[in-house]
Amino acid sequence: MLPRWSRVFSHISRVSHSQRKTELVRRDLSAFSFRKYAKVAAAAIVESSAKCDTNKPEVNLNKMFWSKPCSLALAIDSPNRIEDPQYEGIKRVILKLMLFYSKQSQLIRWANAIYSRVIYQVDRPAIYDVFSLETTFKTTFSLLVLHMWLCLRRLKEEGKEGVELGQYLYEIFNHDLELRVSKAGVNLLIDKWMKELEKIFYGNIVAYDTAIGKQDELQNVIWRNVFSDDGTSKPSDGALPFAMTRYIRREASCLSLTDKEAILSGNFMFTSLEDTGADTVRK
């Protein structure tokens, strides 16, 4: 697994670096995150990051993600809810003829809604700030896989319907990933690299499924997949992977407590990481 990680991500990083130099376009990698690339100045990246960090609230990882799990379902009056449009008359007849209300069409809409929750959590700066992660293709990919696993794991609890929806969710993820790889500058042999990423995806899913019931093993898997640059299986600094392990376990429990309707329709949101001040870290 480790040679595959190294080969794929070093290639993508190398191509991305070359493209930035030749085209002078910083936004090529901004699809993966909106955290740092818009602020990069080649001669002052360290200085800029330091100035930015002084304005961030202090994060106390030891106090985070200890609270009792609860449902992640959105309230009925939440502005973040995604509802199927209800048309009447001729519009409804036309949409019905166009199979808008077919089971397949509904599953695709639900899968898009669920994936929108995944990228909302992964593409925002908060998760990188809380866990002190760099905004790289590897890190973002790893976080996408981790949150996809949470969703797919929960969908399997709903039996055949959930598994079928999970397949549509994976297809949407795969399409988004292909766009991200392309925007990183990998336009040649993209099918080859997508196959490599697919193998990594399934390898990670199996690893998380195996480790979920074991505290130390899950922490080591998260360290290896998300934090480690060299594939070291044992964390050199246990605080970060331990905190993320608590976060992942809590999210998994919260999703299990979320009702079927909210899960299938995508009307839930992962725990917010936006406000991590001293008074609000126990979420």
PDB file of C-alpha atoms in Angstrom, residues 90-231:
ATOM      1  CA  ILE A  90     -48.278  20.387 -16.034  1.00  0.00           C
ATOM      2  CA  LYS A  91     -44.803  20.772 -14.513  1.00  0.00           C
ATOM      3  CA  ARG A  92     -45.245  17.633 -12.467  1.00  0.00           C
ATOM      4  CA  VAL A  93     -46.565  15.717 -15.477  1.00  0.00           C
ATOM      5  CA  ILE A  94     -43.577  16.772 -17.602  1.00  0.00           C
ATOM      6  CA  LEU A  95     -41.069  15.913 -14.857  1.00  0.00           C
ATOM      7  CA  LYS A  96     -42.725  12.577 -14.318  1.00  0.00           C
ATOM      8  CA  LEU A  97     -42.429  11.827 -18.027  1.00  0.00           C
ATOM      9  CA  MET A  98     -38.763  12.781 -17.786  1.00  0.00           C
ATOM     10  CA  LEU A  99     -38.409  10.262 -14.919  1.00  0.00           C
ATOM     11  CA  PHE A 100     -37.587  12.972 -12.398  1.00  0.00           C
ATOM     12  CA  TYR A 101     -39.620  11.111  -9.791  1.00  0.00           C
ATOM     13  CA  SER A 102     -38.192   7.683 -10.630  1.00  0.00           C
ATOM     14  CA  LYS A 103     -36.343   5.736  -7.949  1.00  0.00           C
ATOM     15  CA  GLN A 104     -33.024   6.129  -9.762  1.00  0.00           C
ATOM     16  CA  SER A 105     -33.444   9.886 -10.075  1.00  0.00           C
ATOM     17  CA  GLN A 106     -34.305  10.163  -6.394  1.00  0.00           C
ATOM     18  CA  LEU A 107     -31.290   8.109  -5.378  1.00  0.00           C
ATOM     19  CA  ILE A 108     -29.030  10.350  -7.455  1.00  0.00           C
ATOM     20  CA  ARG A 109     -30.467  13.467  -5.778  1.00  0.00           C
ATOM     21  CA  TRP A 110     -30.031  11.922  -2.351  1.00  0.00           C
ATOM     22  CA  ALA A 111     -26.465  10.863  -3.152  1.00  0.00           C
ATOM     23  CA  ASN A 112     -25.634  14.406  -4.276  1.00  0.00           C
ATOM     24  CA  ALA A 113     -27.089  15.764  -1.041  1.00  0.00           C
ATOM     25  CA  ILE A 114     -25.023  13.374   1.072  1.00  0.00           C
ATOM     26  CA  TYR A 115     -21.843  14.152  -0.846  1.00  0.00           C
ATOM     27  CA  SER A 116     -22.468  17.863  -0.407  1.00  0.00           C
ATOM     28  CA  ARG A 117     -22.245  17.226   3.375  1.00  0.00           C
ATOM     29  CA  VAL A 118     -18.936  15.426   2.907  1.00  0.00           C
ATOM     30  CA  ILE A 119     -17.253  18.149   0.868  1.00  0.00           C
ATOM     31  CA  TYR A 120     -18.699  20.869   3.132  1.00  0.00           C
ATOM     32  CA  GLN A 121     -16.807  19.306   6.031  1.00  0.00           C
ATOM     33  CA  VAL A 122     -13.614  18.484   4.123  1.00  0.00           C
ATOM     34  CA  ASP A 123     -13.197  21.546   1.912  1.00  0.00           C
ATOM     35  CA  ARG A 124     -13.504  24.101   4.704  1.00  0.00           C
ATOM     36  CA  PRO A 125     -10.442  25.371   6.610  1.00  0.00           C
ATOM     37  CA  ALA A 126     -11.693  24.340  10.063  1.00  0.00           C
ATOM     38  CA  ILE A 127     -10.808  20.644   9.887  1.00  0.00           C
ATOM     39  CA  TYR A 128      -7.262  21.473   8.753  1.00  0.00           C
ATOM     40  CA  ASP A 129      -6.842  24.050  11.507  1.00  0.00           C
ATOM     41  CA  VAL A 130      -8.225  21.867  14.301  1.00  0.00           C
ATOM     42  CA  PHE A 131      -6.035  18.886  13.440  1.00  0.00           C
ATOM     43  CA  SER A 132      -3.010  20.917  12.270  1.00  0.00           C
ATOM     44  CA  LEU A 133      -3.083  19.457   8.771  1.00  0.00           C
ATOM     45  CA  GLU A 134      -1.423  20.850   5.675  1.00  0.00           C
ATOM     46  CA  THR A 135      -3.657  21.493   2.678  1.00  0.00           C
ATOM     47  CA  THR A 136      -2.280  18.979   0.219  1.00  0.00           C
ATOM     48  CA  PHE A 137      -3.908  16.653  -2.285  1.00  0.00           C
ATOM     49  CA  LYS A 138      -2.999  13.649  -0.132  1.00  0.00           C
ATOM     50  CA  THR A 139      -4.516  15.137   3.014  1.00  0.00           C
ATOM     51  CA  THR A 140      -7.724  16.225   1.320  1.00  0.00           C
ATOM     52  CA  PHE A 141      -8.091  12.871  -0.413  1.00  0.00           C
ATOM     53  CA  SER A 142      -7.554  11.087   2.899  1.00  0.00           C
ATOM     54  CA  LEU A 143     -10.211  13.208   4.617  1.00  0.00           C
ATOM     55  CA  LEU A 144     -12.653  12.645   1.771  1.00  0.00           C
ATOM     56  CA  VAL A 145     -12.157   8.890   2.055  1.00  0.00           C
ATOM     57  CA  LEU A 146     -12.559   8.999   5.834  1.00  0.00           C
ATOM     58  CA  HIS A 147     -15.882  10.875   5.663  1.00  0.00           C
ATOM     59  CA  MET A 148     -17.070   8.762   2.752  1.00  0.00           C
ATOM     60  CA  TRP A 149     -16.414   5.691   4.886  1.00  0.00           C
ATOM     61  CA  LEU A 150     -18.522   7.174   7.700  1.00  0.00           C
ATOM     62  CA  CYS A 151     -21.418   7.721   5.286  1.00  0.00           C
ATOM     63  CA  LEU A 152     -21.129   4.350   3.534  1.00  0.00           C
ATOM     64  CA  ARG A 153     -20.905   2.577   6.877  1.00  0.00           C
ATOM     65  CA  ARG A 154     -24.096   4.250   8.061  1.00  0.00           C
ATOM     66  CA  LEU A 155     -25.920   3.591   4.794  1.00  0.00           C
ATOM     67  CA  LYS A 156     -25.159  -0.124   5.075  1.00  0.00           C
ATOM     68  CA  GLU A 157     -27.151  -0.129   8.307  1.00  0.00           C
ATOM     69  CA  GLU A 158     -30.252   0.576   6.190  1.00  0.00           C
ATOM     70  CA  GLY A 159     -29.900  -2.654   4.253  1.00  0.00           C
ATOM     71  CA  LYS A 160     -30.351  -3.030   0.509  1.00  0.00           C
ATOM     72  CA  GLU A 161     -31.699   0.501  -0.024  1.00  0.00           C
ATOM     73  CA  GLY A 162     -28.742   2.027   1.781  1.00  0.00           C
ATOM     74  CA  VAL A 163     -26.216  -0.099  -0.094  1.00  0.00           C
ATOM     75  CA  GLU A 164     -27.769   0.898  -3.426  1.00  0.00           C
ATOM     76  CA  LEU A 165     -27.643   4.571  -2.453  1.00  0.00           C
ATOM     77  CA  GLY A 166     -24.034   4.088  -1.375  1.00  0.00           C
ATOM     78  CA  GLN A 167     -23.127   2.985  -4.888  1.00  0.00           C
ATOM     79  CA  TYR A 168     -24.496   6.220  -6.347  1.00  0.00           C
ATOM     80  CA  LEU A 169     -22.641   8.137  -3.635  1.00  0.00           C
ATOM     81  CA  TYR A 170     -19.388   6.451  -4.605  1.00  0.00           C
ATOM     82  CA  GLU A 171     -19.919   7.278  -8.282  1.00  0.00           C
ATOM     83  CA  ILE A 172     -20.417  10.952  -7.420  1.00  0.00           C
ATOM     84  CA  PHE A 173     -17.296  10.895  -5.240  1.00  0.00           C
ATOM     85  CA  ASN A 174     -15.327   9.287  -8.063  1.00  0.00           C
ATOM     86  CA  HIS A 175     -16.457  11.933 -10.561  1.00  0.00           C
ATOM     87  CA  ASP A 176     -15.508  14.727  -8.142  1.00  0.00           C
ATOM     88  CA  LEU A 177     -12.139  13.098  -7.498  1.00  0.00           C
ATOM     89  CA  GLU A 178     -11.430  12.902 -11.224  1.00  0.00           C
ATOM     90  CA  LEU A 179     -12.126  16.636 -11.532  1.00  0.00           C
ATOM     91  CA  ARG A 180      -9.808  17.356  -8.608  1.00  0.00           C
ATOM     92  CA  VAL A 181      -7.015  15.269 -10.110  1.00  0.00           C
ATOM     93  CA  SER A 182      -7.485  16.994 -13.457  1.00  0.00           C
ATOM     94  CA  LYS A 183      -7.414  20.448 -11.855  1.00  0.00           C
ATOM     95  CA  ALA A 184      -4.190  19.459 -10.111  1.00  0.00           C
ATOM     96  CA  GLY A 185      -2.674  19.206 -13.580  1.00  0.00           C
ATOM     97  CA  VAL A 186      -2.803  15.464 -14.213  1.00  0.00           C
ATOM     98  CA  ASN A 187      -4.305  15.291 -17.690  1.00  0.00           C
ATOM     99  CA  LEU A 188      -2.234  12.459 -19.130  1.00  0.00           C
ATOM    100  CA  LEU A 189      -2.895   8.861 -18.141  1.00  0.00           C
ATOM    101  CA  ILE A 190      -5.617  10.072 -15.801  1.00  0.00           C
ATOM    102  CA  ASP A 191      -7.364   6.701 -15.976  1.00  0.00           C
ATOM    103  CA  LYS A 192      -4.240   5.041 -14.628  1.00  0.00           C
ATOM    104  CA  TRP A 193      -4.026   7.371 -11.654  1.00  0.00           C
ATOM    105  CA  MET A 194      -7.759   7.071 -10.967  1.00  0.00           C
ATOM    106  CA  LYS A 195      -7.373   3.296 -10.786  1.00  0.00           C
ATOM    107  CA  GLU A 196      -4.527   3.729  -8.317  1.00  0.00           C
ATOM    108  CA  LEU A 197      -6.643   6.062  -6.181  1.00  0.00           C
ATOM    109  CA  GLU A 198      -9.532   3.606  -6.354  1.00  0.00           C
ATOM    110  CA  LYS A 199      -7.290   0.866  -4.944  1.00  0.00           C
ATOM    111  CA  ILE A 200      -6.201   3.205  -2.156  1.00  0.00           C
ATOM    112  CA  PHE A 201      -9.845   4.087  -1.450  1.00  0.00           C
ATOM    113  CA  TYR A 202     -10.923   0.478  -1.043  1.00  0.00           C
ATOM    114  CA  GLY A 203      -7.795  -0.351   0.948  1.00  0.00           C
ATOM    115  CA  ASN A 204      -8.591   2.442   3.389  1.00  0.00           C
ATOM    116  CA  ILE A 205     -12.248   1.434   3.660  1.00  0.00           C
ATOM    117  CA  VAL A 206     -11.274  -2.115   4.593  1.00  0.00           C
ATOM    118  CA  ALA A 207      -8.702  -0.830   7.091  1.00  0.00           C
ATOM    119  CA  TYR A 208     -11.257   1.443   8.799  1.00  0.00           C
ATOM    120  CA  ASP A 209     -13.880  -1.313   8.908  1.00  0.00           C
ATOM    121  CA  THR A 210     -11.367  -3.656  10.527  1.00  0.00           C
ATOM    122  CA  ALA A 211     -10.081  -1.087  13.024  1.00  0.00           C
ATOM    123  CA  ILE A 212     -13.313   0.613  14.137  1.00  0.00           C
ATOM    124  CA  GLY A 213     -13.743  -1.728  17.113  1.00  0.00           C
ATOM    125  CA  LYS A 214     -10.172  -1.287  18.334  1.00  0.00           C
ATOM    126  CA  GLN A 215      -9.031   2.044  19.764  1.00  0.00           C
ATOM    127  CA  ASP A 216      -5.291   1.697  19.182  1.00  0.00           C
ATOM    128  CA  GLU A 217      -5.658   0.122  15.753  1.00  0.00           C
ATOM    129  CA  LEU A 218      -8.038   2.818  14.482  1.00  0.00           C
ATOM    130  CA  GLN A 219      -5.699   5.501  15.776  1.00  0.00           C
ATOM    131  CA  ASN A 220      -2.762   3.897  13.975  1.00  0.00           C
ATOM    132  CA  VAL A 221      -4.736   3.577  10.728  1.00  0.00           C
ATOM    133  CA  ILE A 222      -5.795   7.226  10.897  1.00  0.00           C
ATOM    134  CA  TRP A 223      -2.218   8.267  11.599  1.00  0.00           C
ATOM    135  CA  ARG A 224      -0.917   6.224   8.688  1.00  0.00           C
ATOM    136  CA  ASN A 225      -3.544   7.403   6.188  1.00  0.00           C
ATOM    137  CA  VAL A 226      -4.027  11.045   7.191  1.00  0.00           C
ATOM    138  CA  PHE A 227      -1.043  12.364   9.131  1.00  0.00           C
ATOM    139  CA  SER A 228       2.037  10.341   8.218  1.00  0.00           C
ATOM    140  CA  ASP A 229       4.228  11.370   5.309  1.00  0.00           C
ATOM    141  CA  ASP A 230       6.321   8.206   5.292  1.00  0.00           C
ATOM    142  CA  GLY A 231       3.684   5.608   6.153  1.00  0.00           C
TER     143      GLY A 231
END
